[in-house]
Short mmCIF file of C-alpha atoms in Angstrom, two decimals:
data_model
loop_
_atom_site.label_atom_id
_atom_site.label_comp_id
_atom_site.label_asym_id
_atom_site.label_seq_id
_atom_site.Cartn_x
_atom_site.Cartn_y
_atom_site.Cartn_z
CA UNK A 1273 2.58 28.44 -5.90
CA UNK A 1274 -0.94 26.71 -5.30
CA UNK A 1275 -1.29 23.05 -4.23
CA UNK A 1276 -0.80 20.68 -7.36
CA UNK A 1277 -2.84 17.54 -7.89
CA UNK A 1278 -0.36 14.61 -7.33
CA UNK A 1279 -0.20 11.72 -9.00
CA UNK A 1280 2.98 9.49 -7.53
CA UNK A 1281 2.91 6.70 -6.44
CA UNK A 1282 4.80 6.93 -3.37
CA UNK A 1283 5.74 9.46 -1.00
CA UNK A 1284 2.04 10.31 -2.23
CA UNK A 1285 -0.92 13.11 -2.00
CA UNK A 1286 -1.98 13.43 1.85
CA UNK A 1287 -5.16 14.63 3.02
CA UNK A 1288 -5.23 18.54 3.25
CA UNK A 1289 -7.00 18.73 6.43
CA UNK A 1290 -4.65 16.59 7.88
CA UNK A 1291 -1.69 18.60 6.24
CA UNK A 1292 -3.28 22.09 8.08
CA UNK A 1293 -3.61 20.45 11.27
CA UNK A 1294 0.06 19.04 11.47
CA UNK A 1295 1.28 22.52 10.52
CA UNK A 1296 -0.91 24.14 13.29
CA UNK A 1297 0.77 21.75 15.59
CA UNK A 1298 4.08 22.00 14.41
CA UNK A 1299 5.75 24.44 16.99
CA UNK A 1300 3.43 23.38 20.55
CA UNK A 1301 1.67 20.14 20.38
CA UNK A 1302 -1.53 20.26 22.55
CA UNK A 1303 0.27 23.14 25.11
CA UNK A 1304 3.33 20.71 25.26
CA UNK A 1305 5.51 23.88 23.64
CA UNK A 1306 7.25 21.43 21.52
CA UNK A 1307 6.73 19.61 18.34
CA UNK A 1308 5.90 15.72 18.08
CA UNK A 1309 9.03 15.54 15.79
CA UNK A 1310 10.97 17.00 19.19
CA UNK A 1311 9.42 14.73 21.65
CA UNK A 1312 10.40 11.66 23.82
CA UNK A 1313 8.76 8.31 22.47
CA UNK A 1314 8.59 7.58 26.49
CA UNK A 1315 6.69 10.50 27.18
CA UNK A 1316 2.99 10.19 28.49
CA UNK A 1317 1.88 12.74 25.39
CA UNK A 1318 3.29 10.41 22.71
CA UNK A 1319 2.16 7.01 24.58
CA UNK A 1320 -1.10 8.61 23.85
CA UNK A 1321 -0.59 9.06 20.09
CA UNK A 1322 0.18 6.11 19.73
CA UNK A 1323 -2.41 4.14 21.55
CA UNK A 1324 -4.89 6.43 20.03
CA UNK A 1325 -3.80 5.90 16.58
CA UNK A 1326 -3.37 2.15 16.83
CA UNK A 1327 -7.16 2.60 18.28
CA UNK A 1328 -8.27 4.72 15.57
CA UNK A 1329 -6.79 1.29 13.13
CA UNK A 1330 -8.21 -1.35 14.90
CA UNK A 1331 -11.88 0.79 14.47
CA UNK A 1332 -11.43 1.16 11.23
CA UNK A 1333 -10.40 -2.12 9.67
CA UNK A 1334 -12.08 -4.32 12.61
CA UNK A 1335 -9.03 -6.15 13.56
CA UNK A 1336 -9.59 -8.73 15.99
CA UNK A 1337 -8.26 -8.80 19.11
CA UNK A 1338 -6.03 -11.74 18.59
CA UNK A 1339 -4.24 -9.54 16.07
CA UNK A 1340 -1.37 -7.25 17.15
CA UNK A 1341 -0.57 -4.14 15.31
CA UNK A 1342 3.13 -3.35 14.72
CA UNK A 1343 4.51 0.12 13.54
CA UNK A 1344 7.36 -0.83 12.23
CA UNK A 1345 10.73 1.01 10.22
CA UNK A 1346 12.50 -0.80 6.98
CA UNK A 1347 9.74 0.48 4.93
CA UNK A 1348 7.65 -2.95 3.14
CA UNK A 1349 10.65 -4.07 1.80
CA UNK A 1350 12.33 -5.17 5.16
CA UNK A 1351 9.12 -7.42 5.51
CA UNK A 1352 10.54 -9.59 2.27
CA UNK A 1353 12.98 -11.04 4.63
CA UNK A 1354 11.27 -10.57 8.40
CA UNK A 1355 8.31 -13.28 7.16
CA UNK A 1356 10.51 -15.70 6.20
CA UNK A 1357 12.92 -15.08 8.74
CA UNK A 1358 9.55 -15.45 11.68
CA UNK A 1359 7.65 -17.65 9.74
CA UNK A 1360 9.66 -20.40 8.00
CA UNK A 1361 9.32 -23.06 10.46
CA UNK A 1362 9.41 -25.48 7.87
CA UNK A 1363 11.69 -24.03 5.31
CA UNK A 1364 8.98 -23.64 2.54
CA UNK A 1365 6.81 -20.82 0.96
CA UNK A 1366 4.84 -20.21 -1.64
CA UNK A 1367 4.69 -16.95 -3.39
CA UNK A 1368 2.49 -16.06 -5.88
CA UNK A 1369 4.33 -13.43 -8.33
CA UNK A 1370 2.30 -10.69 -9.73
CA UNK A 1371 4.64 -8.04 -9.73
CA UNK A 1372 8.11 -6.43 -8.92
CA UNK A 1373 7.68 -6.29 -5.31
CA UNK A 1374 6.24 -9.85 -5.03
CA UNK A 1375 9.05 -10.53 -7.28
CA UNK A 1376 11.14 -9.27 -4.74
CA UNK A 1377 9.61 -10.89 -1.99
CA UNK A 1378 9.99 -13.96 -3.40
CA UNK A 1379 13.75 -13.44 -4.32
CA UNK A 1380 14.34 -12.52 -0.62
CA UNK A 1381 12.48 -15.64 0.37
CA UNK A 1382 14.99 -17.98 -1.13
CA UNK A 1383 17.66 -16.81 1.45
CA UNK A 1384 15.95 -18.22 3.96
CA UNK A 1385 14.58 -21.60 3.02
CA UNK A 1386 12.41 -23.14 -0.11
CA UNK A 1387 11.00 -20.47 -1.98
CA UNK A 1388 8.13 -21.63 -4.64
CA UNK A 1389 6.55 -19.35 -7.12
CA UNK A 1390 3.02 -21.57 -7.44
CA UNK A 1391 1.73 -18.58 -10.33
CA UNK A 1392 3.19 -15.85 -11.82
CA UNK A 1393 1.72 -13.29 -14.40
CA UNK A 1394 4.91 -12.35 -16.08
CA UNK A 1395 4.33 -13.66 -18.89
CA UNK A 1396 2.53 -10.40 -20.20
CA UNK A 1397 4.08 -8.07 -18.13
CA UNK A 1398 2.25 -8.80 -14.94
CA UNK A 1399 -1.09 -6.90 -16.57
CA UNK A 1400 -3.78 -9.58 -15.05
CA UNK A 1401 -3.61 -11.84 -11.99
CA UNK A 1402 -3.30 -15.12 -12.52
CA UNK A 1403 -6.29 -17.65 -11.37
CA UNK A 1404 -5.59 -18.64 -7.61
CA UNK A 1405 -8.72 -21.03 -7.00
CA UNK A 1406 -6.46 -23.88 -6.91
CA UNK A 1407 -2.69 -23.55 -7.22
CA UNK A 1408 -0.52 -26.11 -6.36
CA UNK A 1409 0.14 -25.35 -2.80
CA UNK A 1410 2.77 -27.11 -1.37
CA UNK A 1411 1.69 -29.68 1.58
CA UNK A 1412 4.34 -28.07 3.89
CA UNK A 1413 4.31 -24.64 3.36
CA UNK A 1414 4.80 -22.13 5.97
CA UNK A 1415 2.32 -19.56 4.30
CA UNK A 1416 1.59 -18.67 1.05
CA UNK A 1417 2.45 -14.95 -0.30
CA UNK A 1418 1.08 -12.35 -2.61
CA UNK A 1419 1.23 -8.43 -3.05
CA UNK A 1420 -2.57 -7.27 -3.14
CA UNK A 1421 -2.42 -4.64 -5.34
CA UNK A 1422 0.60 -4.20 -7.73
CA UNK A 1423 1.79 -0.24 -7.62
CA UNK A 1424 3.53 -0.24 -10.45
CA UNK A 1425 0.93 -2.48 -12.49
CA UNK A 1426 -1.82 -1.63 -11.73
CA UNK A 1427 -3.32 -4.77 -10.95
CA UNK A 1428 -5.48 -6.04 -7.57
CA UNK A 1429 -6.14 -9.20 -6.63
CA UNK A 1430 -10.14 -9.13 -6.16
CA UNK A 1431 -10.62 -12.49 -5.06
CA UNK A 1432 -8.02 -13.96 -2.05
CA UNK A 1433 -6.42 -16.65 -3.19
CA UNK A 1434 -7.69 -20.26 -2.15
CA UNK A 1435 -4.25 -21.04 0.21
CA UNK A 1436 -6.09 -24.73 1.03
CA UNK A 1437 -5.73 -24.02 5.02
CA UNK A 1438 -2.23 -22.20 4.74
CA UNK A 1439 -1.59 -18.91 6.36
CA UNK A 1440 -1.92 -16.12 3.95
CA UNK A 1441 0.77 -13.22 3.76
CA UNK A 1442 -0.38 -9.64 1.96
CA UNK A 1443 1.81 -6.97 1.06
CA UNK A 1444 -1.50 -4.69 0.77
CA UNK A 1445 1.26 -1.31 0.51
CA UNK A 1446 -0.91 0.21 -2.44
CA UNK A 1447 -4.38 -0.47 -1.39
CA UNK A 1448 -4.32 -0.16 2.27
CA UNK A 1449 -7.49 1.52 3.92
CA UNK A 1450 -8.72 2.08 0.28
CA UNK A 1451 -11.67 -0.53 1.16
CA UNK A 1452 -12.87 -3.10 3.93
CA UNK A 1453 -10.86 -5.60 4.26
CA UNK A 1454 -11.83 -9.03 6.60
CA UNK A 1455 -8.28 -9.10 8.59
CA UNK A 1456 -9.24 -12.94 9.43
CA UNK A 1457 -8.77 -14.22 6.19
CA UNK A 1458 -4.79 -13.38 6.63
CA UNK A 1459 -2.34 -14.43 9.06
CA UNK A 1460 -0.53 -10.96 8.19
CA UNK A 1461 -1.74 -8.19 6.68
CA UNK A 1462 1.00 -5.24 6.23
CA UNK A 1463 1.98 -2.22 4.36
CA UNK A 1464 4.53 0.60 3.84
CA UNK A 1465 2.17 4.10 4.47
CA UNK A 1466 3.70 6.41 1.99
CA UNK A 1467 1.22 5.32 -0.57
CA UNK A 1468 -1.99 5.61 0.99
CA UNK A 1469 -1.64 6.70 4.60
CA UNK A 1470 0.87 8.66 5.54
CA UNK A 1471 4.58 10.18 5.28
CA UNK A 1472 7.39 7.84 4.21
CA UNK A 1473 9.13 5.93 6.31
CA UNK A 1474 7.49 3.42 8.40
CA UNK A 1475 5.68 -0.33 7.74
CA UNK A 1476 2.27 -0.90 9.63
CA UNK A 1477 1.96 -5.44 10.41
CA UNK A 1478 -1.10 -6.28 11.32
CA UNK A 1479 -0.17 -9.76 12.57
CA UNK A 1480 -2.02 -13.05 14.14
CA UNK A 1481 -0.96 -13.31 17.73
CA UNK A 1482 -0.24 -17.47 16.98
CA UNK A 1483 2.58 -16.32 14.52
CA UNK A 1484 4.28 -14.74 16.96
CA UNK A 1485 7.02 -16.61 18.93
CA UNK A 1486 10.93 -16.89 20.03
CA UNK A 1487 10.95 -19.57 17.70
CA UNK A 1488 12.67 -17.66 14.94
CA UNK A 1489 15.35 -18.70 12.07
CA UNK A 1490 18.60 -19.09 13.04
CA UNK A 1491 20.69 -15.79 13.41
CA UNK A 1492 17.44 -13.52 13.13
CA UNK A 1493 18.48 -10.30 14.56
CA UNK A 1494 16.58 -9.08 17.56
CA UNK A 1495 15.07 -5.52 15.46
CA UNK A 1496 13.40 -8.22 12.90
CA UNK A 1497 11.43 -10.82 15.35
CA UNK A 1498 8.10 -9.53 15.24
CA UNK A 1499 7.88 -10.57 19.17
CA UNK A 1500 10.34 -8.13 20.00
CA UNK A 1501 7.94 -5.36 18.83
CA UNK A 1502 4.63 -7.38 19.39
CA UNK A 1503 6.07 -7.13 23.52
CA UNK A 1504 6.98 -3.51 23.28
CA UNK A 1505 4.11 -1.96 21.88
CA UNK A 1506 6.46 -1.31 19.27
CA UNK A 1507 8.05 0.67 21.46
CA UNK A 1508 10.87 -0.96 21.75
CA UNK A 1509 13.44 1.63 20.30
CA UNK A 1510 12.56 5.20 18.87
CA UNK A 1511 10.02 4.36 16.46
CA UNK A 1512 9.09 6.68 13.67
CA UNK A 1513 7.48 8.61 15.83
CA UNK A 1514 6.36 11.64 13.44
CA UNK A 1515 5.30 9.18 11.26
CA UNK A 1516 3.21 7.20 13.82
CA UNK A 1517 1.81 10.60 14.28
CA UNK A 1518 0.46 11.89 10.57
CA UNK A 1519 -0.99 8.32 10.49
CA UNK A 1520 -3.58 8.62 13.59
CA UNK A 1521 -4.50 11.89 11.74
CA UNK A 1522 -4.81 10.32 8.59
CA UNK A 1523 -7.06 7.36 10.67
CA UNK A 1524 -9.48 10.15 12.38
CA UNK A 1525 -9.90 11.76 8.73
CA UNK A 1526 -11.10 8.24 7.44
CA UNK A 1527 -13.25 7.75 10.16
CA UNK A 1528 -14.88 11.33 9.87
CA UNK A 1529 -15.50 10.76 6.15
CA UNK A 1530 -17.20 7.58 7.05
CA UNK A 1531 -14.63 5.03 7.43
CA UNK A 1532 -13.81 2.21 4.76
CA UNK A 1533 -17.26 1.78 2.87
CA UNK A 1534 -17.14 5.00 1.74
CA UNK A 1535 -13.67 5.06 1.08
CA UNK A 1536 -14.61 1.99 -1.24
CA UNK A 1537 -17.63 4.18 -2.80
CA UNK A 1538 -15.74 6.88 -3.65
CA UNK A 1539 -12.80 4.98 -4.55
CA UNK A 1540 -14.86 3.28 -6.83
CA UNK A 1541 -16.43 6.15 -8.76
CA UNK A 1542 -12.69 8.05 -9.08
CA UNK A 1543 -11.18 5.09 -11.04
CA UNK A 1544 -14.67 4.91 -13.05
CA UNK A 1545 -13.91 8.00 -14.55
CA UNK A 1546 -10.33 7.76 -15.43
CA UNK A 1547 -11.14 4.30 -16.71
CA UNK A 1548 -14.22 5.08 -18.57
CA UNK A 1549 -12.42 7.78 -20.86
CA UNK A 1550 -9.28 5.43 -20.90
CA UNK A 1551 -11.55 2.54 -22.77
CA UNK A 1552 -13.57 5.34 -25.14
CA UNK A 1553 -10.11 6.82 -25.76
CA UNK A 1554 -8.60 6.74 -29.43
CA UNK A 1555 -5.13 8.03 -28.35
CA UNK A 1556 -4.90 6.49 -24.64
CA UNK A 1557 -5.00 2.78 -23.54
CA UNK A 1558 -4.92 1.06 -20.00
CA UNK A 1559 -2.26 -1.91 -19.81
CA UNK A 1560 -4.58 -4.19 -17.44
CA UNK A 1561 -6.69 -6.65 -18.03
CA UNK A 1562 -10.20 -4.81 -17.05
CA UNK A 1563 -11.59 -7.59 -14.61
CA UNK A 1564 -8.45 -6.86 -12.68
CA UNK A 1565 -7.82 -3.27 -12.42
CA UNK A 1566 -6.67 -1.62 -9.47
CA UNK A 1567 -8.52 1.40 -7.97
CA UNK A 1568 -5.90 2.70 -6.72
CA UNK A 1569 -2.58 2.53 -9.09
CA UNK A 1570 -3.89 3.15 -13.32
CA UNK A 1571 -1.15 3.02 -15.55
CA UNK A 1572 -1.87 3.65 -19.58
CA UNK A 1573 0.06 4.37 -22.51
CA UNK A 1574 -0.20 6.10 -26.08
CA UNK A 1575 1.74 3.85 -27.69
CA UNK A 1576 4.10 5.85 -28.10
CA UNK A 1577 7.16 7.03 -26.36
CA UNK A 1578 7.69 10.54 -27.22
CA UNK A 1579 4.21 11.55 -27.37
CA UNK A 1580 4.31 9.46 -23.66
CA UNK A 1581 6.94 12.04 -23.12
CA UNK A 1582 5.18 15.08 -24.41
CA UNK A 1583 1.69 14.06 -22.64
CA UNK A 1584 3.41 13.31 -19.04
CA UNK A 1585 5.70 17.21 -19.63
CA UNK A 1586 2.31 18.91 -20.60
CA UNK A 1587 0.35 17.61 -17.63
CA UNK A 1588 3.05 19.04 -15.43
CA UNK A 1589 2.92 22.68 -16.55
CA UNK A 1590 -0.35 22.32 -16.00
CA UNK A 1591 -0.16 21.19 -12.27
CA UNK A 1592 -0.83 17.72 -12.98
CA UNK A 1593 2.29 15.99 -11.77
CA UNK A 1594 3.76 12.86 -11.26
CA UNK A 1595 2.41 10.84 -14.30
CA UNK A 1596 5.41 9.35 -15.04
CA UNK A 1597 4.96 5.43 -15.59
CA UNK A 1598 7.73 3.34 -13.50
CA UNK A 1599 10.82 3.30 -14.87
CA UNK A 1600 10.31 -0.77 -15.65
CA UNK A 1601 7.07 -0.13 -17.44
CA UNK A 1602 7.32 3.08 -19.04
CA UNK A 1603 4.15 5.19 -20.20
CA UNK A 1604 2.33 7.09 -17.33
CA UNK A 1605 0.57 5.94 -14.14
CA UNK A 1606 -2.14 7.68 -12.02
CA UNK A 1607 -1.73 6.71 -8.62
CA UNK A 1608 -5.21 8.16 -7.37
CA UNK A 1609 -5.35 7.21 -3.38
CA UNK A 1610 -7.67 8.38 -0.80
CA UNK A 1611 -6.57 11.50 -0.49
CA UNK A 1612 -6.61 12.62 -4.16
CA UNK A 1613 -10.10 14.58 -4.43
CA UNK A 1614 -12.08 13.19 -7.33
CA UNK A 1615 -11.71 16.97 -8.73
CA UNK A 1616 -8.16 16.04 -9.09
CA UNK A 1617 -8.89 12.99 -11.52
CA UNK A 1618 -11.75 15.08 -13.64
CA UNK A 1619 -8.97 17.44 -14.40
CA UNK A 1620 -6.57 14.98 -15.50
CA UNK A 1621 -9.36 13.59 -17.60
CA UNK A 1622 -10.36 16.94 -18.75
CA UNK A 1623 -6.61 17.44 -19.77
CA UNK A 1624 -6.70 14.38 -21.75
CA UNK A 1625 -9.04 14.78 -23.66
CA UNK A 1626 -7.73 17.96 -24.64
CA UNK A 1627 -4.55 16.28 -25.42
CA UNK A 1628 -5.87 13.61 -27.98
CA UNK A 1629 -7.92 16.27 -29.73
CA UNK A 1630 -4.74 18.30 -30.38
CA UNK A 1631 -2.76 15.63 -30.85
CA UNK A 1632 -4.77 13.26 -32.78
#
């Protein structure tokens, strides 16, 4: 069977180049006659890897030096209780809720001390983010929360919010590497990489070195304080260290297509097209408000359920896969990352229209 285009949102399409190269180096990595998925995270070959992919990261997005970068297991989701649990010196957060996972967030939050949601867009099905240029930010808050682009949504925030001199926390899991980003702005910047970067498995924190201490809830096991990993060059058990791997590929093919501004530019003129023939559609319709649509995540509807049904089964017999809206919203989403080619979302277009004309 030939390569499919692949629309999910997570474990998610993966550069092809990248794909060839790991396969090349599946049985002898570099003359080492063994696989990366065989070898010793102590080894000098893998200390390399490492080093050279966190390298590869720090080029890319500009991090500063007083920034660490963590690659971390748990997936995003352990990260709804390791902030609170490292940064809730005070016992108060604000979250601003714009989706399930900052739902979640927020829910985990309120184990571990004074959880307030300062704006929410639930209120119509989280399809527009709220206004964030002054929120009532509480006067002792520990840092103030939000998930960048919402996956299952479709939703990014385009404008940071205006935290009033409180550290800012971003869950940027569906948007990561998709355009530059200004690390300072955030205190921590992190994401799980089976959306946009890499195989599943693994959580990359880019953290401020300040936020970093021994000074750590109450009970906080050793695994989740970020200094344990910040002083191990997250090294400190096995890491995911196939994982850690795919990702410094995935970082030199960025770099070689010309890093983040062209990521943005191309980004950019994928979701144009999908958008485009969702607003001139007659049968289709985007669920976002269009000021804040996400480049990366597009979800859109007929209106109706079993046609949903019909359109989503159609697409898939013709290699189009993984349209499926989330279970919570229904419809279909194109999750249309980096790696999907821009001949991949002309085709899905192409398909549509074919669909409304027959089923009109």
């Amino acid at each position: 069977m030939s390569r499919v285009y692949n629309f999910s949102a997570g474990p998610a399409v993966l550069p092809e180049e990248v794909l060839k190269e790991v396969a090349d180096e599946m049985m002898d990595y570099r003359g080492t006659g063994m696989s990366v998925m065989e070898m010793s995270h102590r080894s000098a070959a893998f200390q390399e890897i490492i080093d050279e992919a966190e390298k590869d990261l720090r080029e890319l997005m500009n991090i500063p030096d007083n920034y660490k970068v963590l690659f971390l297991q748990g997936g995003a989701s352990q990260q709804f209780a390791m902030i609170p649990m490292n940064l809730m010196k005070n016992k108060v957060a604000d979250y601003i809720v714009t989706g399930q996972w900052a739902k979640k967030a927020y829910q985990e939050a309120q184990k571990y001390g004074k959880a307030n949601k300062i704006a929410s867009s639930e209120d119509k099905t989280f399809s527009y983010i709220p206004d964030c240029s002054d929120l009532p930010i509480s006067p002792d808050a520990d840092y103030v929360y939000i998930c960048e682009n919402n996956t299952i949504y479709g939703t990014k925030f385009k404008e940071l919010p205006n935290t009033k001199g409180k550290t800012l926390v971003a869950d940027v899991s569906s948007c990561f590497l998709s355009e530059p980003v200004d690390v300072s702005k955030y205190g921590i910047i992190y994401g799980g990489v089976q959306k946009n970067i890499g195989p599943a498995g693994m959580v990359i924190v880019i953290i401020r070195e300040d936020l970093i201490s021994e000074d750590v809830l109450p009970g906080t096991p050793t695994m989740l304080t970020y200094k344990t990993h910040a002083d191990a060059g997250s090294l400190y058990n096995t890491p995911n260290a196939y994982c850690i791997y795919v990702c410094g590929k995935v970082f030199k093919w960025l770099k070689a297509m010309g890093g983040l501004e062209e990521m943005k530019k191309r980004n950019e003129e994928k979701a144009k097209i999908l958008y485009d023939f969702l607003d001139s559609s007659k049968l289709f319709k985007g669920t976002v408000v269009p000021k804040d649509r996400s480049l990366m995540n597009v979800p859109f509807v007929t209106g109706d359920k079993e046609m949903d049904a019909k359109f989503v089964k159609e697409a898939a017999a013709q290699g189009l896969v993984n349209l499926k809206g989330h279970r919570t919203v229904g419809g279909m989403r194109a999750s249309i990352y980096n790696a999907m080619p821009k001949a991949g979302v002309e085709a899905l277009v192409a398909f549509m229209k074919k669909f409304e004309e027959e089923n009109a």
